[in-house]
Short mmCIF file of C-alpha atoms in Angstrom, two decimals:
data_model
loop_
_atom_site.label_atom_id
_atom_site.label_comp_id
_atom_site.label_asym_id
_atom_site.label_seq_id
_atom_site.Cartn_x
_atom_site.Cartn_y
_atom_site.Cartn_z
CA LYS A 1 47.50 104.67 73.71
CA ALA A 2 47.15 103.46 69.84
CA GLY A 3 50.22 103.18 67.88
CA VAL A 4 50.76 104.63 64.41
CA THR A 5 48.41 102.91 61.90
CA GLN A 6 48.79 103.10 58.09
CA THR A 7 46.29 102.45 55.30
CA PRO A 8 46.32 100.81 53.38
CA ARG A 9 48.57 97.74 53.96
CA TYR A 10 48.99 96.63 50.77
CA LEU A 11 48.38 97.91 47.18
CA ILE A 12 49.03 97.47 43.87
CA LYS A 13 49.36 100.12 41.11
CA THR A 14 50.44 100.33 37.70
CA ARG A 15 53.28 102.46 36.17
CA GLY A 16 52.10 106.15 35.18
CA GLN A 17 49.37 105.62 38.51
CA GLN A 18 49.02 107.61 41.04
CA VAL A 19 48.99 106.71 44.38
CA THR A 20 48.00 108.32 48.28
CA LEU A 21 48.71 106.86 51.34
CA SER A 22 47.89 107.84 55.01
CA CYS A 23 49.48 107.89 58.25
CA SER A 24 47.49 108.44 61.63
CA PRO A 25 50.17 109.32 64.20
CA ILE A 26 50.15 108.45 67.95
CA SER A 27 47.49 110.92 69.69
CA GLY A 28 49.20 113.72 70.74
CA HIS A 29 52.38 113.36 68.42
CA ARG A 30 52.84 116.20 66.03
CA SER A 31 55.33 115.23 64.14
CA VAL A 32 54.94 112.54 61.16
CA SER A 33 58.24 111.41 58.99
CA TRP A 34 58.06 109.13 55.93
CA TYR A 35 60.49 106.33 54.96
CA GLN A 36 61.04 104.15 51.87
CA GLN A 37 62.39 100.74 52.67
CA THR A 38 63.50 98.69 49.79
CA PRO A 39 65.92 95.83 49.71
CA GLY A 40 68.63 97.61 47.79
CA GLN A 41 68.67 101.19 48.87
CA GLY A 42 67.46 100.22 52.58
CA LEU A 43 65.59 102.67 54.61
CA GLN A 44 66.05 106.37 53.27
CA PHE A 45 64.33 109.48 54.48
CA LEU A 46 61.53 110.76 52.59
CA PHE A 47 59.85 114.04 54.61
CA GLU A 48 58.92 115.05 57.89
CA TYR A 49 55.91 117.20 58.71
CA PHE A 50 55.35 119.20 61.66
CA SER A 51 52.32 121.33 62.84
CA GLU A 52 51.40 120.92 59.20
CA THR A 53 54.36 122.39 57.91
CA GLN A 54 57.30 120.43 55.71
CA ARG A 55 60.60 120.47 58.44
CA ASN A 56 62.75 118.30 56.32
CA LYS A 57 63.04 116.80 53.06
CA GLY A 58 64.94 113.74 51.44
CA ASN A 59 66.55 113.20 48.34
CA PHE A 60 63.88 112.08 46.26
CA PRO A 61 61.92 113.52 42.83
CA GLY A 62 58.89 115.56 43.19
CA ARG A 63 57.03 113.29 42.47
CA PHE A 64 57.11 112.39 46.06
CA SER A 65 54.73 114.76 47.82
CA GLY A 66 53.50 114.99 51.21
CA ARG A 67 51.11 116.78 53.63
CA GLN A 68 49.87 116.85 57.14
CA PHE A 69 46.32 117.99 58.32
CA SER A 70 45.49 120.11 61.51
CA ASN A 71 44.61 116.62 63.03
CA SER A 72 48.28 115.44 62.69
CA ARG A 73 47.54 113.06 60.39
CA SER A 74 49.52 112.65 57.27
CA GLU A 75 49.21 111.52 53.76
CA MET A 76 52.00 111.46 51.33
CA ASN A 77 51.50 110.76 47.38
CA VAL A 78 53.58 109.42 44.43
CA SER A 79 52.73 110.79 41.08
CA THR A 80 53.41 108.99 37.93
CA LEU A 81 54.83 105.62 39.58
CA GLU A 82 57.78 104.05 38.26
CA LEU A 83 58.47 100.01 38.82
CA GLY A 84 61.32 101.44 40.97
CA ASP A 85 58.61 102.81 43.71
CA SER A 86 57.80 99.23 44.71
CA ALA A 87 58.49 99.35 48.27
CA LEU A 88 57.46 99.55 51.70
CA TYR A 89 56.71 102.76 53.10
CA LEU A 90 56.95 103.58 56.70
CA CYS A 91 55.38 106.44 58.58
CA ALA A 92 56.95 107.05 62.05
CA SER A 93 55.66 110.00 64.67
CA SER A 94 57.33 111.91 67.14
CA SER A 95 55.94 113.95 69.79
CA THR A 96 58.39 116.56 68.81
CA SER A 97 60.85 117.77 66.01
CA GLY A 98 64.44 118.04 66.04
CA GLY A 99 67.37 116.10 66.76
CA GLY A 100 68.72 115.00 70.10
CA VAL A 101 67.07 112.77 72.78
CA TYR A 102 63.68 113.90 72.35
CA ASN A 103 63.68 112.40 68.68
CA GLU A 104 62.41 109.17 69.36
CA GLN A 105 60.40 107.98 66.50
CA PHE A 106 57.50 105.59 66.76
CA PHE A 107 56.59 103.67 63.54
CA GLY A 108 53.94 101.89 62.10
CA PRO A 109 53.53 98.57 60.34
CA GLY A 110 54.12 100.25 56.86
CA THR A 111 52.34 100.16 53.39
CA ARG A 112 53.81 97.67 50.79
CA LEU A 113 53.39 99.26 47.42
CA THR A 114 54.01 96.95 44.48
CA VAL A 115 54.29 98.85 40.94
CA LEU A 116 53.47 96.76 37.76
CA GLY B 13 76.67 113.94 54.95
CA ASP B 14 75.44 111.83 57.88
CA SER B 15 76.23 107.38 57.52
CA VAL B 16 76.04 104.94 59.25
CA THR B 17 77.71 101.54 58.18
CA GLN B 18 76.87 98.01 59.67
CA MET B 19 78.37 94.44 59.15
CA GLU B 20 77.55 92.19 56.77
CA GLY B 21 75.13 90.21 57.16
CA PRO B 22 73.34 87.68 57.71
CA VAL B 23 73.83 86.05 61.10
CA THR B 24 72.84 82.76 62.18
CA LEU B 25 73.74 81.79 65.70
CA SER B 26 72.62 79.01 67.70
CA GLU B 27 70.57 79.48 70.78
CA GLU B 28 72.53 80.93 74.08
CA ALA B 29 75.01 82.12 71.84
CA PHE B 30 76.71 85.55 72.29
CA LEU B 31 75.83 88.25 69.40
CA THR B 32 77.73 91.45 68.22
CA ILE B 33 76.41 93.32 65.54
CA ASN B 34 78.88 96.13 64.65
CA CYS B 35 77.82 99.47 63.69
CA THR B 36 79.87 102.48 63.12
CA TYR B 37 78.88 106.15 61.86
CA THR B 38 79.68 109.40 60.32
CA ALA B 39 78.13 112.44 61.53
CA THR B 40 79.29 116.26 62.54
CA GLY B 41 78.52 117.05 66.40
CA TYR B 42 77.10 114.75 68.35
CA PRO B 43 74.39 112.91 67.16
CA SER B 44 72.18 110.50 69.21
CA LEU B 45 72.33 106.95 68.47
CA PHE B 46 69.90 104.00 68.03
CA TRP B 47 69.13 100.63 67.62
CA TYR B 48 65.83 99.34 65.81
CA VAL B 49 64.56 96.01 65.57
CA GLN B 50 62.27 94.93 62.41
CA TYR B 51 60.06 91.56 63.19
CA PRO B 52 58.60 89.99 59.98
CA GLY B 53 55.81 91.90 58.84
CA GLU B 54 56.08 94.57 61.05
CA GLY B 55 57.43 98.01 61.28
CA LEU B 56 60.16 99.05 63.59
CA GLN B 57 60.62 99.10 66.83
CA LEU B 58 63.05 101.27 68.87
CA LEU B 59 65.39 98.55 70.84
CA LEU B 60 67.87 100.49 72.82
CA LYS B 61 69.47 104.42 72.17
CA ALA B 62 72.31 106.54 73.76
CA THR B 63 72.65 110.69 73.03
CA LYS B 64 76.04 111.12 74.35
CA ALA B 65 79.56 109.79 74.25
CA ASP B 66 80.17 107.10 76.71
CA ASP B 67 76.48 106.42 77.54
CA LYS B 68 74.96 102.80 77.42
CA GLY B 69 71.86 101.79 76.03
CA SER B 70 69.96 98.65 77.42
CA ASN B 71 67.12 96.91 76.83
CA LYS B 72 65.73 93.34 76.80
CA GLY B 73 69.23 91.96 77.49
CA PHE B 74 70.74 93.92 74.25
CA GLU B 75 73.33 96.71 75.10
CA ALA B 76 75.22 98.99 73.30
CA THR B 77 77.86 101.91 74.39
CA TYR B 78 78.10 105.17 72.64
CA ARG B 79 82.08 105.40 71.68
CA LYS B 80 82.87 108.55 70.21
CA GLU B 81 86.62 108.15 70.11
CA THR B 82 85.91 105.05 67.32
CA THR B 83 82.36 106.07 66.28
CA SER B 84 80.94 103.02 66.86
CA PHE B 85 78.09 101.47 68.69
CA HIS B 86 78.15 98.09 68.50
CA LEU B 87 74.92 96.05 69.86
CA GLU B 88 75.97 93.13 71.80
CA LYS B 89 73.75 90.29 73.87
CA GLY B 90 75.19 87.79 75.97
CA SER B 91 72.71 84.97 75.22
CA VAL B 92 70.15 85.21 72.25
CA GLN B 93 66.82 83.29 71.77
CA VAL B 94 65.15 82.07 69.08
CA SER B 95 62.55 84.89 69.29
CA ASP B 96 65.37 87.36 68.67
CA SER B 97 65.50 86.53 65.05
CA ALA B 98 64.76 89.91 63.26
CA VAL B 99 66.28 92.24 61.15
CA TYR B 100 68.54 94.84 63.05
CA PHE B 101 68.98 98.19 62.20
CA CYS B 102 71.70 101.05 63.62
CA ALA B 103 70.91 104.58 63.08
CA LEU B 104 71.82 108.07 63.97
CA SER B 105 69.88 111.36 64.49
CA GLY B 106 71.85 114.67 63.91
CA SER B 107 72.39 116.81 66.30
CA THR B 108 71.34 120.10 65.38
CA GLY B 109 67.58 121.11 66.06
CA ALA B 110 66.50 121.34 62.31
CA ASN B 111 67.86 117.88 61.27
CA SER B 112 64.67 115.49 63.05
CA LYS B 113 65.81 112.78 60.12
CA LEU B 114 67.04 108.99 61.02
CA THR B 115 69.97 107.90 58.97
CA PHE B 116 69.75 103.69 58.99
CA GLY B 117 72.34 101.48 58.48
CA LYS B 118 71.56 98.54 55.78
CA GLY B 119 70.22 96.64 58.25
CA ILE B 120 71.28 92.92 59.42
CA THR B 121 69.26 89.81 59.34
CA LEU B 122 69.71 87.63 62.35
CA SER B 123 68.27 83.93 62.39
CA VAL B 124 68.91 82.16 65.73
CA ARG B 125 68.62 78.21 65.76
CA PRO B 126 66.94 76.17 68.55
#
């Protein structure tokens, strides 16, 4: 079974631009979560989508948004980029949504975004 | 809110040394606990997990026991190898059905010398 794939792997943008990142979950997985990883803040939860609905959202400004398609693929968008948005963005897929033993998340390799 | 605290790093050990990485948590109810590992240039991989008090998760020689009385989930390995060099993250998942996010500790870098 193929793992979680993320595209592109690397991206360079300038301040003020917008960016769209893509995530394809493991086949059969319906939940996709996004995380931001930075040296200063560590790993922080952005949001989770399940069956095309946002189920959970972290504490990020409205510039960060996402969506999920009927095939469970997900995209996240960051508008009006700031220097502080430079980070590794990780996508994780799970077969279910919700806490407890079933919440095993499988991570993709990430997209490295650099904002200049 | 939920939080995870890991010991400060980095940690450097010689091959075959004993490893302990401390992790404590704050959460309501009965969260599930995880250790993830991140190798250079890769995403996170689940190393082990435990879902209730006194559960012991184990994988690839690593072990961690869910201690509710001390709210801890320390990672141990009896004999580390150079290939264990990576960043290790302790994480929790809330116990309520609506709480599907993972809350991570800061991570700790482990370097193992030959």
